[in-house]
Amino acid sequence: MSETDFDVVVVGAGPAGSCAALSLAKAGHSVLLVERGPFAGSKNMYGGVVYPRILDALIPNWWEEAPIQRWVTRRQTMVMTPTQSLTIDYRSDTWAKPPYNGATAYRPDFDFWLAGKAEAAGAQLICSTTVTGLLRDGHGRTIGVRTDRPDGDITARLVIACDGVNSFLAKEAGLYRRDVDANSFTLGVKETIALPTDVINERFGVRGREGADIEIIGCTGDVNGGGFIYTNLDTIGVGVVLKLSKLGAQRQRPEEIIANLKAHPSVAPLVEGGEVKEYSAHLIPEAGYDMIPTLAGDGLLIAGDAAGLCLAAGIWLEGVNFALASGMYAGDAAADALRSDDTSAAGLAGYRQRLERTFVLKDHAKLRHIPHLVLGDRLQQEYPQMVANIVERMFRVDNPRPKPGIRRILTQERRHAGIRWRDLAKDTWTAMRGFG
Amino acid sequence: MAATASSSGGHERLRTGARAVRAVIVTCQKWVALGAADADSAGHNAADQRFGGTSAADQAALEWALRLGAARSEAVTVIALGPDEASKALRDAAAAGADRLLRVDSSTSIDSVDVAAAITSALQSLGAADVSFIVCGDYSLDRGSGSVPAFLAAMLGMAMALGAVGIDLADGTDVEVLRRLDGGRRERLRLHDSGVISVEGSTATLRRASLSGVLASKAKQIEMHTPTRSIDHVARATTMSTYRPRARQLAPPVGGNPLARLHALTSATHRSTHGETVVLDPQMAARRIVEALTVWGYLDGESGPAADAPTR
């Protein structure tokens, strides 16, 4: 074996890539992890909350060493109109103790730490190296990758593409579905705003390493999407996720939409006095199960965002945990295929089977219609106003008038919002099927 | 104008008694941590190698060292002074083609003279009696004083050519260095077979390391050196303050009103008498230029202005 020949090349040292490399290195295989940034995590951003419980299988007691900013103990869902907001606020002491639930972390810290684990297990990591294409034999089988370095070809029995959303390698291998277009993606944009730790604790009602995560619907105006606010130790992340096709059609700038969110009466007191330290943006595969590509080719697996594994299901907004899991299962399946000396698409079928047996594809399959519901016009443009008006009338004391019945309020506000019973029933059924 | 700088006795002394080994090119790299305080806010990565590196000048120095090594068929040794994180700079250098790596275990916040002493001590521990050229960056990532190369030359008794804006390797034996001087002037120095050179970042771009180079660099041995030589015979700064030029006493401006005095003070309306337009053949024109510069005081010369120059 030459020094540029490996059992497996993993492209991209994000959560999926590092978990794949870690899993394979633990199984004793030679693994090269290739990262285009100057260090693992340098080019990555996300919504801010990671649910790393899947790491239990790879890194026991990971919480003792992972570079976590805060453990999320407050989870809020906010429905917003330009002048109103309704918040459901849940807080749990349990989430402040091992094994925890969600956590906030800076990706340049978290991904760097995770890639270090893969290195410690025996994987080789090279950074500042961009993979520019696949190497294939005369039968079209993937036999390695080409990089942008001089003499930069790497041969391997198997390539795992974890090169992120819009994966060029998956595209080159013809694994993406043809019906995936701009409607399947959202653009996530985020400001990281510095505030003193004490101020964050006071404004968000948390202490010590406790953190808050607020998910918002109805805050993005005419562009369908959602918003989020979460706490780090001495910064907060404020951002929006915007449906790409709508953003283009409305000709709006994402930073303007964030500015409007920050100016909302319910949000302004949280961000007041903060200094924007960072602005970042990233494409998100948001169409769920319906955009998941073919996951294996001859000599090739895809995982993480490259495989469209991101769950945008309203109350559940998750991506990193799916990347961690799919990377780990890709590594396990690759190890099996190497052991049986069959890295053809058929030999790698164990990867999809693993995903189907676990939450990765079970959740995506169960919630396959929810992303379309959540990003649909009714839930984005009509329901928030109707819900806010209903709650406002319920809580309004309008003496000398007697209190109206709730059924009457519901009926009047549905009619006022112009929502047909048929559509309401259809959406309720879709939600029940997904969430039920 | 070219001058020849050659090794002085000190370097010869360094050679004395040492067994002749193959000559080596040495380049010194200063790894500097950036943003360490920010990275530490969460209590992680206190010494964070992610946010450090070497300056463009240090990288140019490495490139020139590699070119020199190829031209002279000599091995290239890279020395980095700093904590363990400085090893990354060494491995990057190895990936680009450096042959030998040495880290001097020391804080990077010490005086230039101590840095130079530590590197000198490291060179001696390497048995580097046959060091031919030492190439350094003209500045480090934390914008140091650029004085380490001069101290090195002094301690090793080597010729020096500092602040290079261009290098001509010629045949590799004589190295011509173009230096930047004050007032936009340049100086060309020729180093014969050895010397200390410091280069500006614009002189070269470090080559992109090959994939096999990057992979091999991970297993490359890094030798360690703990500096022992103490420097106690040099002058040291005791106080640091902003440089203020000493005031000069000038005669008061002459003029009948404030505006005239202001003009006199600032020379705002003063027309230079240094200038004339002449029509001459090239040979005479060159002679006339030399004569004029001599008269105006820019050149030392014996001949006065040409009397027969027609003026237009």
XYZ file of C-alpha atoms in Angstrom:
748
model
C 0.000 0.000 0.000
C 1.501 3.377 -0.998
C 1.363 6.365 1.271
C -1.552 7.775 -0.757
C -3.551 4.563 -0.712
C -6.056 3.929 2.076
C -8.840 1.586 2.974
C -11.236 4.513 3.127
C -11.115 8.208 2.256
C -13.643 10.325 4.120
C -14.297 13.698 2.507
C -15.203 16.459 4.964
C -14.315 16.644 8.653
C -17.727 17.747 9.874
C -19.774 15.659 12.341
C -20.604 12.975 9.755
C -17.079 12.701 8.393
C -15.389 12.585 11.775
C -17.804 9.953 13.089
C -17.276 7.829 9.979
C -13.500 8.141 10.329
C -13.669 7.439 14.056
C -15.785 4.338 13.551
C -13.478 2.982 10.829
C -10.276 3.789 12.706
C -11.635 1.987 15.746
C -12.261 -1.020 13.515
C -8.594 -0.956 12.563
C -8.817 0.394 9.019
C -6.535 2.962 7.431
C -8.589 6.112 7.031
C -7.762 9.473 5.534
C -10.049 12.350 6.544
C -9.788 15.247 4.089
C -10.938 18.737 5.115
C -10.903 21.799 2.882
C -10.764 24.318 5.741
C -7.581 25.101 7.669
C -8.954 23.021 10.559
C -11.975 20.833 11.160
C -15.029 23.001 11.787
C -13.534 26.181 10.404
C -16.100 26.437 7.639
C -19.127 25.034 9.419
C -22.171 26.755 10.891
C -25.574 25.586 12.060
C -28.674 26.582 13.953
C -26.893 26.286 17.228
C -28.211 23.278 19.133
C -26.725 19.817 18.955
C -28.274 16.632 20.380
C -25.222 14.411 20.764
C -26.686 11.395 22.585
C -25.836 9.229 19.579
C -22.196 9.755 20.532
C -22.718 7.403 23.494
C -21.881 4.555 21.127
C -18.610 6.067 19.961
C -17.343 8.220 22.827
C -18.479 7.102 26.267
C -19.112 10.031 28.626
C -18.573 12.436 25.751
C -20.179 15.203 27.830
C -17.207 15.284 30.159
C -14.899 16.552 27.450
C -16.981 17.881 24.554
C -16.565 21.660 24.109
C -20.122 22.540 25.061
C -21.159 26.136 25.648
C -24.422 25.533 27.528
C -26.792 22.646 28.180
C -30.252 23.537 26.947
C -32.666 23.452 29.871
C -35.258 25.862 28.488
C -36.976 25.087 25.231
C -39.384 27.630 23.876
C -41.577 27.644 20.781
C -42.822 31.063 19.777
C -45.577 31.952 17.320
C -45.111 35.483 16.141
C -46.840 38.185 14.131
C -45.391 41.656 13.587
C -46.982 42.877 16.830
C -47.850 39.746 18.821
C -46.189 36.634 20.122
C -47.281 33.459 21.892
C -44.600 31.390 23.623
C -44.720 27.863 24.942
C -41.916 27.613 27.477
C -40.649 24.327 28.868
C -37.860 24.022 31.442
C -36.335 20.881 32.915
C -33.750 20.231 35.617
C -33.166 16.804 34.101
C -31.650 18.381 31.013
C -29.024 20.057 33.181
C -27.512 16.718 34.237
C -25.802 13.838 32.430
C -26.585 12.485 29.945
C -28.210 15.821 29.099
C -30.468 16.533 26.113
C -29.499 19.383 23.814
C -26.451 21.603 23.984
C -25.172 24.738 22.356
C -21.672 24.658 20.968
C -19.485 26.540 18.523
C -18.918 24.358 15.503
C -15.237 25.299 15.148
C -14.847 23.914 18.695
C -17.156 20.910 18.468
C -16.052 19.692 15.051
C -12.390 20.251 15.916
C -12.789 18.179 19.050
C -14.592 15.398 17.208
C -12.011 15.264 14.413
C -9.351 15.057 17.127
C -11.092 11.957 18.437
C -10.911 10.391 14.983
C -7.214 11.257 14.788
C -6.580 9.837 18.234
C -8.219 6.597 17.115
C -5.803 6.355 14.206
C -7.388 8.267 11.317
C -5.166 10.669 9.423
C -6.521 14.190 8.981
C -5.276 16.559 6.323
C -6.652 20.085 6.147
C -6.571 22.922 3.610
C -7.126 20.283 0.957
C -10.108 20.390 -1.365
C -11.398 17.259 -3.037
C -12.120 18.228 -6.618
C -13.583 14.997 -7.932
C -13.862 11.237 -7.838
C -11.382 8.808 -9.305
C -13.156 6.013 -11.144
C -12.082 2.905 -12.951
C -13.206 1.829 -16.378
C -16.448 0.420 -14.980
C -17.426 3.667 -13.291
C -16.584 2.369 -9.858
C -15.194 4.914 -7.396
C -11.581 4.105 -6.533
C -10.481 7.293 -4.828
C -10.565 11.084 -5.007
C -8.603 13.839 -6.684
C -7.509 16.802 -4.563
C -6.250 20.260 -5.406
C -2.729 19.496 -4.158
C 0.178 18.664 -6.453
C 0.262 14.894 -6.970
C -3.054 14.981 -5.176
C -4.730 11.720 -6.179
C -5.721 9.431 -3.301
C -6.767 5.881 -3.951
C -9.008 3.930 -1.608
C -11.217 0.882 -1.568
C -14.079 3.099 -0.491
C -14.945 6.796 -0.405
C -17.400 8.262 2.101
C -18.629 11.662 0.929
C -19.498 13.899 3.867
C -18.823 17.059 1.922
C -21.933 18.849 3.054
C -25.118 20.095 1.473
C -25.101 20.199 -2.320
C -22.365 17.564 -2.411
C -20.349 17.757 -5.596
C -19.184 14.181 -5.159
C -22.721 12.807 -4.828
C -23.710 14.850 -7.856
C -20.754 13.585 -9.844
C -21.684 10.021 -8.947
C -25.258 10.651 -10.094
C -26.765 9.819 -6.693
C -28.979 12.912 -6.334
C -32.626 12.849 -7.312
C -33.551 14.831 -10.389
C -36.612 16.405 -8.806
C -34.623 18.171 -6.103
C -34.521 21.887 -6.779
C -34.377 25.205 -4.910
C -37.700 24.392 -3.207
C -35.929 21.622 -1.322
C -33.460 23.974 0.343
C -33.516 26.782 2.833
C -30.889 29.349 3.585
C -29.880 29.604 7.227
C -28.383 32.922 8.274
C -27.207 33.775 11.749
C -25.734 36.596 13.751
C -23.588 35.764 16.755
C -24.042 38.608 19.211
C -21.783 39.210 22.194
C -23.375 39.977 25.556
C -21.996 39.598 29.079
C -22.714 36.204 30.608
C -24.654 37.757 33.496
C -26.870 39.671 31.092
C -27.609 36.518 29.104
C -28.429 34.615 32.293
C -30.779 37.335 33.444
C -32.563 37.891 30.136
C -33.063 34.203 29.353
C -33.724 33.037 32.906
C -30.814 30.606 33.114
C -27.845 30.072 35.438
C -24.377 28.606 35.204
C -24.110 26.360 32.151
C -27.872 26.211 31.623
C -29.027 27.494 28.261
C -32.143 28.448 26.348
C -33.271 27.589 22.844
C -36.137 29.510 21.242
C -37.623 28.391 17.933
C -39.907 30.897 16.215
C -42.496 30.680 13.481
C -44.098 33.643 11.767
C -41.072 35.910 12.073
C -39.868 35.951 8.483
C -42.486 38.146 6.786
C -43.367 37.199 3.232
C -40.510 34.703 2.996
C -41.504 31.321 4.376
C -39.154 30.059 7.081
C -38.538 30.314 10.788
C -36.314 31.908 13.362
C -34.181 30.872 16.296
C -32.414 32.335 19.279
C -30.092 30.383 21.542
C -27.591 31.112 24.230
C -23.871 30.457 24.376
C -21.771 31.440 27.367
C -21.107 35.017 26.355
C -22.865 35.272 23.017
C -26.312 34.570 21.663
C -27.156 33.257 18.237
C -30.025 34.971 16.417
C -30.960 33.713 13.007
C -33.546 32.776 10.458
C -34.055 29.912 8.061
C -35.539 31.041 4.751
C -37.098 29.069 1.935
C -34.720 29.624 -0.946
C -37.282 29.913 -3.722
C -39.358 32.424 -1.730
C -36.316 34.454 -0.818
C -35.451 34.840 -4.474
C -39.030 35.587 -5.506
C -39.532 38.228 -2.794
C -36.151 39.844 -3.541
C -35.469 40.305 0.137
C -32.109 40.364 1.854
C -31.690 37.831 4.706
C -29.932 40.396 6.902
C -33.007 42.628 6.645
C -35.191 39.772 7.864
C -32.850 39.192 10.834
C -32.926 42.937 11.543
C -36.741 42.818 11.607
C -36.644 39.834 13.961
C -34.249 41.630 16.282
C -36.503 44.691 16.270
C -39.616 42.715 17.258
C -40.930 43.808 20.675
C -40.525 40.278 22.019
C -36.948 39.903 20.807
C -35.501 43.413 21.090
C -35.100 43.244 24.899
C -33.127 40.010 24.507
C -30.565 41.373 22.064
C -30.395 44.982 23.249
C -26.849 46.274 23.709
C -25.244 43.279 22.043
C -22.400 43.544 19.572
C -22.551 41.466 16.407
C -19.356 39.414 16.312
C -20.078 37.170 13.383
C -22.488 36.789 10.483
C -22.703 33.439 8.772
C -24.930 31.663 6.277
C -25.389 28.120 5.089
C -27.627 26.142 2.782
C -29.847 23.554 4.499
C -31.401 20.452 2.878
C -34.876 20.907 4.255
C -37.215 18.720 2.192
C -36.663 15.718 4.427
C -37.348 12.174 3.323
C -38.452 13.194 -0.152
C -35.041 14.564 -1.087
C -32.859 11.798 0.304
C -30.661 10.545 -2.546
C -29.389 7.083 -3.338
C -27.090 6.540 -0.378
C -24.552 4.148 -1.876
C -22.804 3.619 -5.173
C -20.006 1.306 -6.180
C -17.195 2.256 -3.814
C -19.063 5.298 -2.496
C -21.280 6.184 0.473
C -22.766 9.560 1.330
C -23.688 10.808 4.802
C -24.749 13.906 6.702
C -25.982 16.987 4.849
C -24.602 15.491 1.632
C -27.286 12.817 2.026
C -29.978 15.411 2.794
C -30.322 14.117 6.347
C -31.710 17.127 8.120
C -35.010 17.198 9.967
C -37.040 20.407 9.780
C -40.261 19.357 11.439
C -41.460 22.412 13.288
C -41.011 21.387 16.886
C -37.987 19.272 15.949
C -35.197 21.060 14.139
C -32.241 18.727 14.019
C -29.301 18.160 11.745
C -26.055 17.507 13.597
C -27.381 14.410 15.351
C -28.414 12.962 11.983
C -24.969 13.762 10.641
C -23.299 12.091 13.645
C -25.452 9.007 13.302
C -25.290 8.654 9.531
C -21.508 9.105 9.651
C -21.181 6.468 12.331
C -23.442 4.007 10.473
C -21.609 4.696 7.205
C -18.360 3.848 9.000
C -19.848 0.654 10.424
C -21.268 -0.403 7.063
C -17.966 0.402 5.366
C -16.087 -1.739 7.884
C -18.453 -4.636 7.162
C -18.016 -4.206 3.415
C -14.233 -4.109 3.723
C -14.308 -7.209 5.860
C -16.313 -9.080 3.243
C -14.242 -7.511 0.468
C -17.315 -6.232 -1.315
C -17.543 -2.454 -1.600
C -19.990 -2.476 -4.490
C -23.345 -0.754 -4.048
C -24.816 -4.148 -3.125
C -22.068 -4.784 -0.600
C -22.753 -1.391 0.966
C -26.498 -1.952 1.272
C -26.026 -2.436 4.994
C -25.689 1.318 5.328
C -29.257 2.083 4.300
C -30.506 -0.856 6.360
C -28.811 0.594 9.433
C -30.396 3.984 8.776
C -33.814 2.387 8.285
C -33.541 0.431 11.527
C -32.686 3.535 13.538
C -34.050 7.005 14.134
C -32.229 8.372 11.096
C -34.664 7.168 8.482
C -37.473 6.204 10.859
C -37.884 9.850 11.884
C -37.513 11.088 8.328
C -40.062 8.585 7.023
C -42.579 9.282 9.794
C -42.261 13.047 9.371
C -41.887 13.071 5.598
C -44.841 15.412 5.017
C -44.093 17.763 7.908
C -41.391 19.903 6.218
C -43.842 20.717 3.429
C -46.506 21.566 6.005
C -44.180 23.708 8.103
C -42.853 25.654 5.140
C -46.252 25.858 3.411
C -48.002 29.175 2.887
C -50.887 28.510 5.306
C -48.726 27.641 8.287
C -46.331 30.447 7.475
C -48.625 33.277 6.461
C -52.071 32.539 7.911
C -51.953 30.324 10.991
C -49.641 32.501 13.131
C -51.965 35.493 12.785
C -55.033 33.358 13.484
C -53.474 31.736 16.568
C -52.239 35.079 17.934
C -55.661 36.676 17.426
C -57.403 33.758 19.140
C -55.119 33.997 22.167
C -55.421 37.770 22.250
C -59.224 37.555 22.344
C -59.126 34.794 24.959
C -57.035 36.892 27.316
C -58.575 40.256 26.528
C -60.978 41.568 29.188
C -63.451 43.544 27.169
C -65.937 44.706 29.805
C -68.767 45.618 29.849
C -69.026 42.928 27.162
C -69.297 39.403 28.577
C -66.554 36.902 27.741
C -67.040 35.244 24.343
C -67.073 31.466 24.061
C -63.847 29.911 22.809
C -65.651 28.029 20.052
C -67.066 31.289 18.803
C -63.616 32.898 18.827
C -62.147 29.984 16.898
C -64.845 30.135 14.284
C -64.646 33.890 13.847
C -60.862 33.998 13.674
C -60.689 31.114 11.207
C -63.123 32.956 8.992
C -61.274 36.236 9.518
C -57.991 34.575 8.461
C -59.665 33.201 5.333
C -58.792 29.583 6.120
C -61.163 26.996 4.732
C -62.349 24.152 6.957
C -61.151 21.708 4.331
C -57.578 23.053 4.447
C -57.581 23.214 8.222
C -58.711 19.600 8.436
C -56.148 18.520 5.864
C -53.295 20.231 7.699
C -54.466 18.847 11.022
C -54.527 15.352 9.550
C -51.021 15.794 8.109
C -49.760 16.993 11.475
C -51.469 14.160 13.321
C -49.975 11.608 10.956
C -46.505 13.046 11.403
C -46.477 13.930 15.041
C -48.996 11.414 16.250
C 25.327 49.689 -6.665
C 26.625 46.324 -5.631
C 28.614 45.549 -2.566
C 30.066 42.270 -1.462
C 29.396 41.048 2.036
C 31.453 38.149 3.246
C 31.638 36.069 6.369
C 33.633 37.515 9.171
C 35.764 35.726 11.637
C 32.984 34.709 13.942
C 31.478 32.280 11.485
C 34.909 30.915 10.756
C 35.325 30.354 14.466
C 32.076 28.406 14.455
C 33.566 26.179 11.798
C 36.803 25.652 13.650
C 37.172 22.215 15.068
C 33.965 20.958 13.544
C 33.988 17.997 11.231
C 33.050 19.032 7.740
C 29.479 17.988 7.130
C 27.231 18.821 4.206
C 26.112 22.424 4.211
C 22.608 23.294 5.287
C 20.251 26.139 4.668
C 18.415 27.216 7.792
C 15.200 29.129 7.935
C 13.738 30.469 11.144
C 9.993 30.570 11.615
C 8.133 32.279 14.392
C 4.807 30.690 15.227
C 2.449 33.232 16.756
C -0.800 32.471 18.546
C -3.701 34.660 17.475
C -6.991 35.066 19.262
C -5.985 32.814 22.139
C -7.962 34.921 24.599
C -11.161 34.551 22.560
C -10.708 30.836 22.173
C -10.319 30.486 25.895
C -13.635 32.107 26.778
C -15.363 28.747 27.138
C -12.483 27.264 29.031
C -11.283 25.215 26.090
C -8.262 25.176 23.845
C -6.157 27.452 26.014
C -3.211 27.152 23.664
C -5.098 27.049 20.429
C -3.112 25.989 17.397
C -6.083 26.699 15.149
C -5.628 30.429 15.365
C -1.879 30.768 15.038
C 0.614 30.673 12.268
C 3.602 32.234 10.624
C 3.840 35.513 8.749
C 3.891 35.891 4.992
C 7.515 36.967 5.377
C 8.392 33.771 7.248
C 6.659 31.757 4.548
C 8.584 33.632 1.864
C 11.778 32.890 3.815
C 10.925 29.200 3.769
C 10.323 29.326 0.041
C 13.679 31.031 -0.550
C 15.399 28.514 1.697
C 13.898 25.675 -0.323
C 14.976 27.322 -3.585
C 18.446 27.914 -2.199
C 18.630 24.328 -1.004
C 17.705 23.099 -4.476
C 20.154 25.446 -6.192
C 23.022 24.489 -3.876
C 22.019 20.842 -3.354
C 21.940 21.436 0.378
C 19.570 20.214 3.028
C 17.110 22.681 4.505
C 16.631 22.796 8.259
C 13.730 24.695 9.742
C 13.921 26.104 13.237
C 10.827 27.339 15.032
C 10.913 28.889 18.431
C 7.830 28.530 20.517
C 5.583 26.189 22.491
C 4.349 22.812 21.297
C 1.847 24.487 18.982
C 4.810 25.760 16.929
C 5.213 22.187 15.729
C 2.420 22.881 13.256
C 4.595 25.464 11.521
C 7.389 22.913 11.362
C 5.161 20.217 9.905
C 3.844 22.674 7.315
C 7.462 23.388 6.407
C 8.202 19.678 6.172
C 5.187 19.241 3.905
C 6.614 21.919 1.618
C 9.935 20.097 1.451
C 12.103 20.935 4.468
C 14.519 18.176 5.405
C 15.057 18.671 9.108
C 12.862 20.185 11.802
C 13.935 21.676 15.092
C 11.794 23.315 17.720
C 13.405 25.533 20.272
C 11.270 25.168 23.360
C 10.784 28.699 24.549
C 8.248 31.406 25.071
C 7.751 33.598 22.005
C 7.525 36.733 24.099
C 11.230 37.026 24.824
C 13.560 39.718 23.473
C 14.964 39.419 19.981
C 18.459 39.035 21.357
C 17.347 36.065 23.406
C 15.579 34.549 20.410
C 18.760 34.893 18.387
C 20.823 33.438 21.238
C 18.478 30.485 21.498
C 18.651 29.856 17.754
C 22.443 30.206 17.797
C 22.596 27.707 20.603
C 20.327 25.389 18.636
C 22.512 25.682 15.553
C 25.557 24.776 17.577
C 23.772 21.787 19.080
C 22.938 20.650 15.553
C 26.606 20.592 14.745
C 25.821 23.190 12.148
C 29.323 24.322 11.489
C 28.514 24.183 7.831
C 25.459 26.359 7.838
C 25.645 28.267 4.600
C 22.639 30.563 4.565
C 20.100 31.500 7.192
C 16.898 32.915 5.751
C 14.393 34.657 8.005
C 11.214 36.596 7.489
C 11.498 40.350 7.829
C 8.625 40.387 10.314
C 6.641 37.919 12.334
C 2.877 37.586 12.564
C 2.870 39.732 15.700
C 4.817 42.432 13.883
C 8.079 42.116 15.763
C 11.038 44.416 15.291
C 12.692 42.302 12.589
C 15.933 42.428 14.535
C 16.484 38.705 15.129
C 18.325 38.209 11.796
C 20.761 41.002 12.653
C 21.433 39.529 16.089
C 21.908 36.123 14.492
C 24.435 37.490 12.016
C 26.306 39.190 14.830
C 26.368 36.126 17.069
C 27.381 33.783 14.259
C 29.763 36.261 12.691
C 28.052 35.926 9.340
C 27.460 38.499 6.659
C 23.953 39.835 6.494
C 21.584 41.269 3.937
C 18.394 42.338 5.616
C 15.048 43.566 4.354
C 15.331 41.900 0.966
C 12.770 42.875 -1.647
C 14.346 40.656 -4.250
C 16.789 37.779 -4.387
C 18.743 36.514 -7.359
C 20.134 33.074 -6.710
C 22.347 33.165 -9.781
C 24.401 29.972 -9.597
C 23.613 29.409 -5.929
C 27.128 30.255 -4.820
C 26.760 33.985 -4.903
C 23.376 35.241 -3.856
C 22.404 38.755 -4.863
C 20.022 40.504 -2.527
C 18.139 43.671 -3.398
C 17.512 45.694 -0.244
C 15.049 48.468 0.375
C 16.640 51.665 1.676
C 15.112 54.877 2.902
C 13.807 57.343 0.348
C 12.827 54.715 -2.184
C 16.431 53.803 -2.872
C 17.745 50.296 -3.295
C 20.960 48.548 -2.459
C 22.253 45.416 -4.098
C 24.412 43.108 -1.978
C 26.218 40.006 -3.070
C 26.608 37.291 -0.441
C 29.363 34.882 -1.224
C 28.587 31.317 -0.123
C 27.032 32.217 3.211
C 25.100 34.859 5.058
C 21.972 35.786 6.938
C 19.123 37.063 4.788
C 15.806 38.465 5.879
C 13.093 38.784 3.270
C 9.843 40.663 2.870
C 6.668 38.676 2.356
C 6.206 39.920 -1.197
C 9.401 38.304 -2.450
C 7.969 34.821 -2.823
C 4.865 32.749 -2.275
C 5.361 29.515 -0.426
C 4.790 26.581 -2.725
C 1.671 24.440 -2.174
C 2.701 21.256 -0.471
C 2.107 18.052 -2.366
C -0.303 15.500 -0.951
C 2.470 13.016 -0.262
C 4.443 15.817 1.400
C 1.550 16.610 3.708
C 1.080 12.969 4.626
C 4.796 12.381 5.175
C 5.102 15.503 7.324
C 2.810 13.989 9.946
C 5.370 11.354 10.819
C 8.391 13.603 10.432
C 10.604 13.762 13.492
C 10.829 17.113 15.230
C 14.034 17.541 17.186
C 13.837 19.517 20.388
C 16.299 21.988 21.743
C 16.202 23.717 25.102
C 18.221 26.921 24.939
C 21.067 27.148 27.428
C 23.088 30.103 26.278
C 22.399 33.198 28.328
C 22.997 36.638 26.976
C 24.056 39.118 29.608
C 26.510 41.325 27.795
C 24.209 43.273 25.563
C 22.356 46.484 26.193
C 18.696 45.989 26.969
C 15.817 48.370 26.804
C 14.637 49.312 30.256
C 11.715 51.505 29.294
C 9.501 51.351 26.258
C 7.922 54.491 24.838
C 6.796 55.968 21.556
C 9.630 57.374 19.461
C 9.706 61.184 19.458
C 12.299 62.918 17.264
C 14.380 65.446 19.122
C 13.249 69.036 18.536
C 15.446 71.190 16.297
C 15.875 74.929 16.696
C 15.000 76.846 13.516
C 15.294 80.518 12.686
C 11.955 82.314 12.684
C 10.380 82.709 9.236
C 10.861 86.036 7.512
C 7.849 87.911 6.213
C 5.904 91.114 6.551
C 2.610 89.471 7.498
C 1.451 86.144 8.929
C 0.651 84.694 5.498
C 4.097 85.512 4.173
C 5.676 84.001 7.257
C 3.536 80.895 6.833
C 4.638 80.585 3.209
C 8.235 80.965 4.288
C 7.811 78.388 7.020
C 6.141 75.777 4.854
C 7.823 76.561 1.518
C 4.318 76.359 0.079
C 4.984 78.887 -2.688
C 8.639 78.168 -3.044
C 9.741 77.143 -6.511
C 12.594 74.757 -6.798
C 15.602 76.150 -8.632
C 16.709 72.619 -9.334
C 15.396 72.000 -12.780
C 16.106 72.918 -16.368
C 15.139 71.747 -19.786
C 17.949 71.097 -22.216
C 18.303 69.510 -25.626
C 21.442 67.384 -25.895
C 22.597 64.200 -27.455
C 22.454 61.234 -25.035
C 26.136 61.312 -24.100
C 26.103 64.989 -23.329
C 22.751 64.661 -21.552
C 24.169 62.034 -19.216
C 27.165 64.224 -18.511
C 24.908 67.181 -17.869
C 22.779 65.184 -15.421
C 25.848 64.100 -13.457
C 27.133 67.673 -13.386
C 23.787 69.008 -12.203
C 23.456 66.411 -9.474
C 26.983 67.213 -8.354
C 26.250 70.922 -8.158
C 23.001 70.331 -6.291
C 24.858 68.237 -3.797
C 23.451 64.823 -4.631
C 26.735 63.492 -5.993
C 30.355 63.985 -5.081
C 32.284 65.126 -8.183
C 34.925 67.382 -9.518
C 33.474 68.795 -12.714
C 31.172 71.778 -12.718
C 28.161 72.413 -14.925
C 28.748 72.260 -18.619
C 29.213 75.757 -19.911
C 28.262 74.944 -23.459
C 24.883 73.431 -22.715
C 22.252 75.262 -24.692
C 19.277 76.236 -22.596
C 15.760 76.412 -23.886
